[in-house]
PDB file of C-alpha atoms in Angstrom:
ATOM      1  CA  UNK A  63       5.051 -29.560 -15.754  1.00  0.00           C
ATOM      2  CA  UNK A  64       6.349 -27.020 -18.535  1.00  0.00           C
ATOM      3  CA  UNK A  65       4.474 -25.511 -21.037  1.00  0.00           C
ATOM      4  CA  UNK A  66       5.281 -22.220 -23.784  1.00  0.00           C
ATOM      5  CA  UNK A  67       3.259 -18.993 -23.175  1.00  0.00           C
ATOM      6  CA  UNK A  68       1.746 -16.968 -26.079  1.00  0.00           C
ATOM      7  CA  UNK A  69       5.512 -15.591 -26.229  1.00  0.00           C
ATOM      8  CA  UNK A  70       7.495 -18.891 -26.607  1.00  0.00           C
ATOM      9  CA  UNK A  71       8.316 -19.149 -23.281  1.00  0.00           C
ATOM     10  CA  UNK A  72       8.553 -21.797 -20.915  1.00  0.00           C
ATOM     11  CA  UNK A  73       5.949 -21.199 -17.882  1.00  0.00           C
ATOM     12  CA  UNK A  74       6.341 -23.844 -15.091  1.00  0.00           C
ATOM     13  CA  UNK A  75       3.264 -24.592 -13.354  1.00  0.00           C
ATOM     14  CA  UNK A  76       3.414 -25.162  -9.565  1.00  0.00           C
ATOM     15  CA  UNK A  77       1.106 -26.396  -7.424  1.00  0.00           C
ATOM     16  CA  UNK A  78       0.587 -27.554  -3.807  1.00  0.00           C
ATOM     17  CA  UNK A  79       2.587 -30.808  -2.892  1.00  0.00           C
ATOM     18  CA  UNK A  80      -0.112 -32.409  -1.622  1.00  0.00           C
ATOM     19  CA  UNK A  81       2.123 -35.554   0.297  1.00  0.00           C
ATOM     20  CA  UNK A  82       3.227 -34.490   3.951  1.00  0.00           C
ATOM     21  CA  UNK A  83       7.012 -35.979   3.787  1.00  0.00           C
ATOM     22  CA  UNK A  84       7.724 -34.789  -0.138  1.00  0.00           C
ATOM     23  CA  UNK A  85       6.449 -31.144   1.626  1.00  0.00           C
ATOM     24  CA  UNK A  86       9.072 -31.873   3.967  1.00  0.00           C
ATOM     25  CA  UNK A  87      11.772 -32.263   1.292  1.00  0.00           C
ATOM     26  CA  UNK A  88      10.650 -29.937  -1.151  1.00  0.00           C
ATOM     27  CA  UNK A  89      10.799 -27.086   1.501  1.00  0.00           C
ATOM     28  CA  UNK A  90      14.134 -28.066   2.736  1.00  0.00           C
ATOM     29  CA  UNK A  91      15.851 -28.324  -1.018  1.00  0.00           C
ATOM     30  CA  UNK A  92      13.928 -24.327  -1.919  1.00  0.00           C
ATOM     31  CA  UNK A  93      14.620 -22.849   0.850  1.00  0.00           C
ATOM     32  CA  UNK A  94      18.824 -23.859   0.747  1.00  0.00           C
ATOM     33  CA  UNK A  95      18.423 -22.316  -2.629  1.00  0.00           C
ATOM     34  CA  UNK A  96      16.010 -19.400  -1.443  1.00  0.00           C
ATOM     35  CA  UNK A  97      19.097 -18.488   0.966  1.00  0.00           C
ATOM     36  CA  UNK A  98      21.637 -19.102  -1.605  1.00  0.00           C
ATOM     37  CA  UNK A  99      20.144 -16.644  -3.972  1.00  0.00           C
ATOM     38  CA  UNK A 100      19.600 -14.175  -1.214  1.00  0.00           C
ATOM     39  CA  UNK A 101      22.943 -14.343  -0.132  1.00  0.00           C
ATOM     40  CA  UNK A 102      24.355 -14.122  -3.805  1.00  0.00           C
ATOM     41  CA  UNK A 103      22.011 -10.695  -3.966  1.00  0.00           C
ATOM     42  CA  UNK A 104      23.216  -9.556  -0.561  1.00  0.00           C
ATOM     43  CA  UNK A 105      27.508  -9.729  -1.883  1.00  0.00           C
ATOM     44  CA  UNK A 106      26.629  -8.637  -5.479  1.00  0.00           C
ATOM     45  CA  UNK A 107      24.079  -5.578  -4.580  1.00  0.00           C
ATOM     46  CA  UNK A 108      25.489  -4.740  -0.745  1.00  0.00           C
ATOM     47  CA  UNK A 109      22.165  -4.619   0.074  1.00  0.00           C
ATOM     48  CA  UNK A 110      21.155  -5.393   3.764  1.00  0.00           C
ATOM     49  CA  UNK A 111      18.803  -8.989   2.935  1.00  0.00           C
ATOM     50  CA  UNK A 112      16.701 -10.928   5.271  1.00  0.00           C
ATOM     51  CA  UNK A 113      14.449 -13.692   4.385  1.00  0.00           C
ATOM     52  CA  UNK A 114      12.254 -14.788   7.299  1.00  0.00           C
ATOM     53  CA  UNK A 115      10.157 -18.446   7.073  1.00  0.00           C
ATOM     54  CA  UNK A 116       8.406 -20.868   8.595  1.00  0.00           C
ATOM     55  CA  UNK A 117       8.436 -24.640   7.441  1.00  0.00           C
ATOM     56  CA  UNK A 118       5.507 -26.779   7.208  1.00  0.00           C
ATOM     57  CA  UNK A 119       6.073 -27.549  10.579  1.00  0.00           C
ATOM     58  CA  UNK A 120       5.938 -23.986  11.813  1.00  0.00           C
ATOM     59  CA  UNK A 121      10.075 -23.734  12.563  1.00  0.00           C
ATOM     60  CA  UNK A 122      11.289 -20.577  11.674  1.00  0.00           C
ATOM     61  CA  UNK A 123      14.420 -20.158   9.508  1.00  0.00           C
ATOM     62  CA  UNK A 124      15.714 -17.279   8.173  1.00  0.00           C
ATOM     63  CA  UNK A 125      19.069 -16.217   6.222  1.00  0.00           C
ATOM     64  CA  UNK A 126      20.135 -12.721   6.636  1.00  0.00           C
ATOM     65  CA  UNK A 127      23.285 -10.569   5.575  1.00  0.00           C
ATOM     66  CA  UNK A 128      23.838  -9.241   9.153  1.00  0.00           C
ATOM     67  CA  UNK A 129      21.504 -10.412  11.651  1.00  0.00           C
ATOM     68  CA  UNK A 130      17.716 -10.714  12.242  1.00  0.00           C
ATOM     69  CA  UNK A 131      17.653  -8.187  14.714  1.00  0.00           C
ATOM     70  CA  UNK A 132      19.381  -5.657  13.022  1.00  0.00           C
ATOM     71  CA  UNK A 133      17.681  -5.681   9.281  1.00  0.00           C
ATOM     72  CA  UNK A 134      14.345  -6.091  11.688  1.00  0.00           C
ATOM     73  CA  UNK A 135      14.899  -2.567  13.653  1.00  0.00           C
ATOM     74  CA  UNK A 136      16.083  -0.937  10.301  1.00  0.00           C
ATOM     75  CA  UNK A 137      12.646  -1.658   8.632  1.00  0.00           C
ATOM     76  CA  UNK A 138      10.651  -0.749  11.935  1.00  0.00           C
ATOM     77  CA  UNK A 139      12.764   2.316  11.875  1.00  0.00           C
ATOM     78  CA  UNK A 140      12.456   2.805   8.098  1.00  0.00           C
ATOM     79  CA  UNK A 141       8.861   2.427   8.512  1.00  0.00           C
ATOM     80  CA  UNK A 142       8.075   4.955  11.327  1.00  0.00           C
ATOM     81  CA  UNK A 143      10.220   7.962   9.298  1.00  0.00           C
ATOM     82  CA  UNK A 144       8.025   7.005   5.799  1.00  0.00           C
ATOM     83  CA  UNK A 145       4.851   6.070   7.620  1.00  0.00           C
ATOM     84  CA  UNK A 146       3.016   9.526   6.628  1.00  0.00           C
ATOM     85  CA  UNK A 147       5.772  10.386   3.899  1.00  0.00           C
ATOM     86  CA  UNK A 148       3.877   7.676   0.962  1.00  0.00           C
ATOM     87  CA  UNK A 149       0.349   9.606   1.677  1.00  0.00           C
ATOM     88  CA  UNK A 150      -0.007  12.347  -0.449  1.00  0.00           C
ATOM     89  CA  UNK A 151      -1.366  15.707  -0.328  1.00  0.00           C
ATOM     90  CA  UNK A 152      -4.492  15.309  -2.334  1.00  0.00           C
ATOM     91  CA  UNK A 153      -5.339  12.273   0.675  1.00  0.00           C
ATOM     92  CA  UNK A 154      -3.698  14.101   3.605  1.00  0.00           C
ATOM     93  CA  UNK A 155      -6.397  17.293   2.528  1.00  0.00           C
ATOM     94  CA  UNK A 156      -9.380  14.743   2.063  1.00  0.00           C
ATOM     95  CA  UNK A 157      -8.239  13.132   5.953  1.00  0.00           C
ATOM     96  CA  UNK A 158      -7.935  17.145   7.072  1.00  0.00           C
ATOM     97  CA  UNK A 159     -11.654  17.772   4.922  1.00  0.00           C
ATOM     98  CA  UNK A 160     -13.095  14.914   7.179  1.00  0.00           C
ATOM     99  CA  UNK A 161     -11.861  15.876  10.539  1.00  0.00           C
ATOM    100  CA  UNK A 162     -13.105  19.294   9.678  1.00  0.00           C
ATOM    101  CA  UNK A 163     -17.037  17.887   9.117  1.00  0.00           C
ATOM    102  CA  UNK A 164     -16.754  15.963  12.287  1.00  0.00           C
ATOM    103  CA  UNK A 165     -15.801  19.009  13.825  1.00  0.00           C
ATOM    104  CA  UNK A 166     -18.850  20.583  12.006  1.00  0.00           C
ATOM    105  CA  UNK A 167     -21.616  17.739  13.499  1.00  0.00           C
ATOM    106  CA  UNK A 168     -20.130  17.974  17.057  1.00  0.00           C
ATOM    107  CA  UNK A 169     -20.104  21.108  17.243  1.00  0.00           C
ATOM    108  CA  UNK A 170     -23.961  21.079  15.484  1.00  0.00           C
ATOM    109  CA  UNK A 171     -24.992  18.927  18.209  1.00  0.00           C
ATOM    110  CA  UNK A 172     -23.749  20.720  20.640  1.00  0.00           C
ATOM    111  CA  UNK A 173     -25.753  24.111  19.593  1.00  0.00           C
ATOM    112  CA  UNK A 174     -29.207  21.929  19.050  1.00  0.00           C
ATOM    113  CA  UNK A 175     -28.800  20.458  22.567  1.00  0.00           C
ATOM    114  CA  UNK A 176     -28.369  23.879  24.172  1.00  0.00           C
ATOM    115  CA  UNK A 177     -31.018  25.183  21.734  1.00  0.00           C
ATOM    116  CA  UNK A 178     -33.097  22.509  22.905  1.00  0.00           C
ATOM    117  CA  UNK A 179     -32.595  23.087  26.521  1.00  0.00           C
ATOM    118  CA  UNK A 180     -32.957  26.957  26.300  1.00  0.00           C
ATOM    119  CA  UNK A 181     -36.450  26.509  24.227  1.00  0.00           C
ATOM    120  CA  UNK A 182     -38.018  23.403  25.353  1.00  0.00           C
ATOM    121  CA  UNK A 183     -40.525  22.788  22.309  1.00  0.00           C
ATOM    122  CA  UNK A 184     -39.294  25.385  19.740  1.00  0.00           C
ATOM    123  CA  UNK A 185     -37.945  24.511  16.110  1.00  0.00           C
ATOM    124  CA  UNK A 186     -34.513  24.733  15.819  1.00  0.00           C
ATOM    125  CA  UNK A 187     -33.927  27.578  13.289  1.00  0.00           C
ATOM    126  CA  UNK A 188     -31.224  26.808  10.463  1.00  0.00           C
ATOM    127  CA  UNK A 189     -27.510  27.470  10.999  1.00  0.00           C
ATOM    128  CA  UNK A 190     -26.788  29.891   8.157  1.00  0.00           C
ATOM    129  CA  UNK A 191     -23.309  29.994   9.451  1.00  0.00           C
ATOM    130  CA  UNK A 192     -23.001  26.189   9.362  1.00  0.00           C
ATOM    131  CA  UNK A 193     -24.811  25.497   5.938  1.00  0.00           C
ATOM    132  CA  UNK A 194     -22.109  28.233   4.555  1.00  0.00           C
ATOM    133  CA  UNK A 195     -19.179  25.999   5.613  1.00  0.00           C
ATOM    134  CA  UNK A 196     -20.641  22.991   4.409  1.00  0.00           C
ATOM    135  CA  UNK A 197     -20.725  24.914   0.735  1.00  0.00           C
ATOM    136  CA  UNK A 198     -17.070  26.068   1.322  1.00  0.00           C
ATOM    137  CA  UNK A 199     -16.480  22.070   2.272  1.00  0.00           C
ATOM    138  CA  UNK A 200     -18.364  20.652  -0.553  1.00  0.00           C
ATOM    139  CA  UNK A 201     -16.054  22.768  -2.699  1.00  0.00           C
ATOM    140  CA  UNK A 202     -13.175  21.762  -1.119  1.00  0.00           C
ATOM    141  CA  UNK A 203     -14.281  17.964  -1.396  1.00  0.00           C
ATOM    142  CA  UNK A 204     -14.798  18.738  -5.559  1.00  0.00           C
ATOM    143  CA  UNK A 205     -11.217  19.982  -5.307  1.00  0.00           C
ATOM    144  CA  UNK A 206      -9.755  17.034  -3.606  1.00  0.00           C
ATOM    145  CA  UNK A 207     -11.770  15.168  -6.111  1.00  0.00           C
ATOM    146  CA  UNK A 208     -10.666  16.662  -9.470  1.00  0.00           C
ATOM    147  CA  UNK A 209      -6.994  16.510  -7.683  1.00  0.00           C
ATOM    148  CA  UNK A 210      -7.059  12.873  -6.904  1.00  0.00           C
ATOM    149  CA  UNK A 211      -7.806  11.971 -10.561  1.00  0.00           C
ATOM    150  CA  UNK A 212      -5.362  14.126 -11.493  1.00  0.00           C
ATOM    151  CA  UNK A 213      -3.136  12.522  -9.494  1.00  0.00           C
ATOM    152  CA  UNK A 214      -4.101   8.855  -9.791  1.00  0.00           C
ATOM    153  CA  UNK A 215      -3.384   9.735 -13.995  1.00  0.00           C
ATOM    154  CA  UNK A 216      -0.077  10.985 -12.893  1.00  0.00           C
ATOM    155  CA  UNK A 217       0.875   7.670 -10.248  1.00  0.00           C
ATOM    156  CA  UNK A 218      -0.405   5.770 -14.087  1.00  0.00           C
ATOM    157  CA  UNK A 219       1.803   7.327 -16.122  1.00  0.00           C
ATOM    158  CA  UNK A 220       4.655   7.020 -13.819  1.00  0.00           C
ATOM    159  CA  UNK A 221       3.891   3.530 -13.709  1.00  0.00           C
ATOM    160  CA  UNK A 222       3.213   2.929 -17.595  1.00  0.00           C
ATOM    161  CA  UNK A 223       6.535   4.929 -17.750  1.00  0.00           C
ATOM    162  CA  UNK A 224       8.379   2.237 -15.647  1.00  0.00           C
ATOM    163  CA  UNK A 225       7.445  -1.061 -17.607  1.00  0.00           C
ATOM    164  CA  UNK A 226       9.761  -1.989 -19.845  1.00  0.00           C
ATOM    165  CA  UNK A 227       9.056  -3.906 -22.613  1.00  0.00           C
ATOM    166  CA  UNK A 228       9.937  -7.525 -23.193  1.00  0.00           C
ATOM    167  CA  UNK A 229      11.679  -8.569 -25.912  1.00  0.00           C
ATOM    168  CA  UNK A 230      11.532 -11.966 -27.692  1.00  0.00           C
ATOM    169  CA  UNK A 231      14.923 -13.833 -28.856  1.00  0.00           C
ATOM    170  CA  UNK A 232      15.013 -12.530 -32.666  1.00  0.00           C
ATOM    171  CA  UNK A 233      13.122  -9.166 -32.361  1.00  0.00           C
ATOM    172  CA  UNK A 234      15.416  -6.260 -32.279  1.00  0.00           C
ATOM    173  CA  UNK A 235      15.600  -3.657 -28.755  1.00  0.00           C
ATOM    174  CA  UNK A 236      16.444  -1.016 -30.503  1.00  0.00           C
ATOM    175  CA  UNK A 237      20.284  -0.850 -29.316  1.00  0.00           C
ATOM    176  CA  UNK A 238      23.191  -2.183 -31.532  1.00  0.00           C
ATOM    177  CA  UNK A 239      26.489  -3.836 -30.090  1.00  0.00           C
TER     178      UNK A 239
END
C-alpha cells in the first residue's frame, strides 16, 4: 500500500506478513534481490560486502564479495584497532576523573580503618589533604563538563553540516547543466 508524503512522494508502507508460507516466499524473493543489490554495490564500489541472515526458519544465508570468514576477521580486526579510537578525550578524561575518585574512597577507607584500629573510640578527624583533591576533582569534573557540551555542539554541527538537503522535482539545487 502506497501513499504521497508531505513532499509528493511515494512512501510504501510495510508491515509484518502475518501468513507462515507467504513469509516463506516473501523472504526468499527479498533476499535474491537483497544479494543482488549487494553484489551490484560490491563490483561498482570495490568495497569488501557481506550480508549475513537468517530466514524465518532460522537458516542462515549470506552473500559476500569474498568469503564469510574473511570480511568477518576484517571487522573483528577493524574493530579491536578503533575500539578506544571513537571515544574522545573529553570521555577518556571523565573515565580517568572516575578511576581517580575510586582511588580517592579506597584509599579513604583504608586510612579510617587503620584510624579506627589505632584509636578504638576516637572521631576520625577530617582529611584536609583528601577534601583538597576532591576540590581539584570537582574542578576537573566542571571542566570535563563545559568540554563535553562543547563538544557535543561541535559532533551537531558536524552532523547538521553533513545533511544534505532534498530537493523536490521542479525546485532548483542551485547548480546549472
Amino acid at each position: 500500500m502506497a501513499r504521497r508524503t508531505s513532499r509528493g512522494r511515494q512512501k510504501i508502507e510495510m508491515k509484518y506478513v502475518e501468513s507462515k508460507e507467504a513469509r516463506y516466499v516473501t523472504f526468499s524473493k527479498r533476499k535474491a534481490s537483497l544479494f543482488r543489490k549487494a553484489d551490484e554495490f560490491s563490483t561498482v564500489t570495490g568495497a569488501d560486502v557481506g550480508v549475513l541472515l537468517f530466514s524465518p526458519s532460522g537458516k542462515p544465508c549470506s552473500y559476500t564479495s569474498t568469503s564469510v570468514e574473511k570480511i568477518t576477521e576484517k571487522f573483528r580486526e577493524w574493530k579491536q584497532q578503533n575500539a578506544d579510537e571513537g571515544k574522545s578525550s573529553v570521555f577518556q578524561a571523565f573515565d580517568d576523573l572516575c578511576k581517580d575518585i575510586q582511588d580517592e574512597n579506597e584509599k579513604a577507607k583504608s586510612r579510617e580503618l587503620r584510624y579506627k584500629v589505632m584509636y578504638p573510640g576516637a572521631e576520625i578527624p577530617a582529611d584536609k589533604e583528601r577534601l583538597e583533591k576532591f576540590m581539584e576533582m570537582k574542578l576537573r569534573l566542571e571542566n570535563i563538563n563545559e568540554a563535553t557540551k562543547n563538544h557535543i555542539r561541535a559532533e551537531r554541527l558536524k552532523f547538521d553540516l553533513n545533511v544534505v538537503p532534498e530537493y523536490e522535482v521542479g525546485e532548483s539545487s542551485g547548480t546549472h547543466h
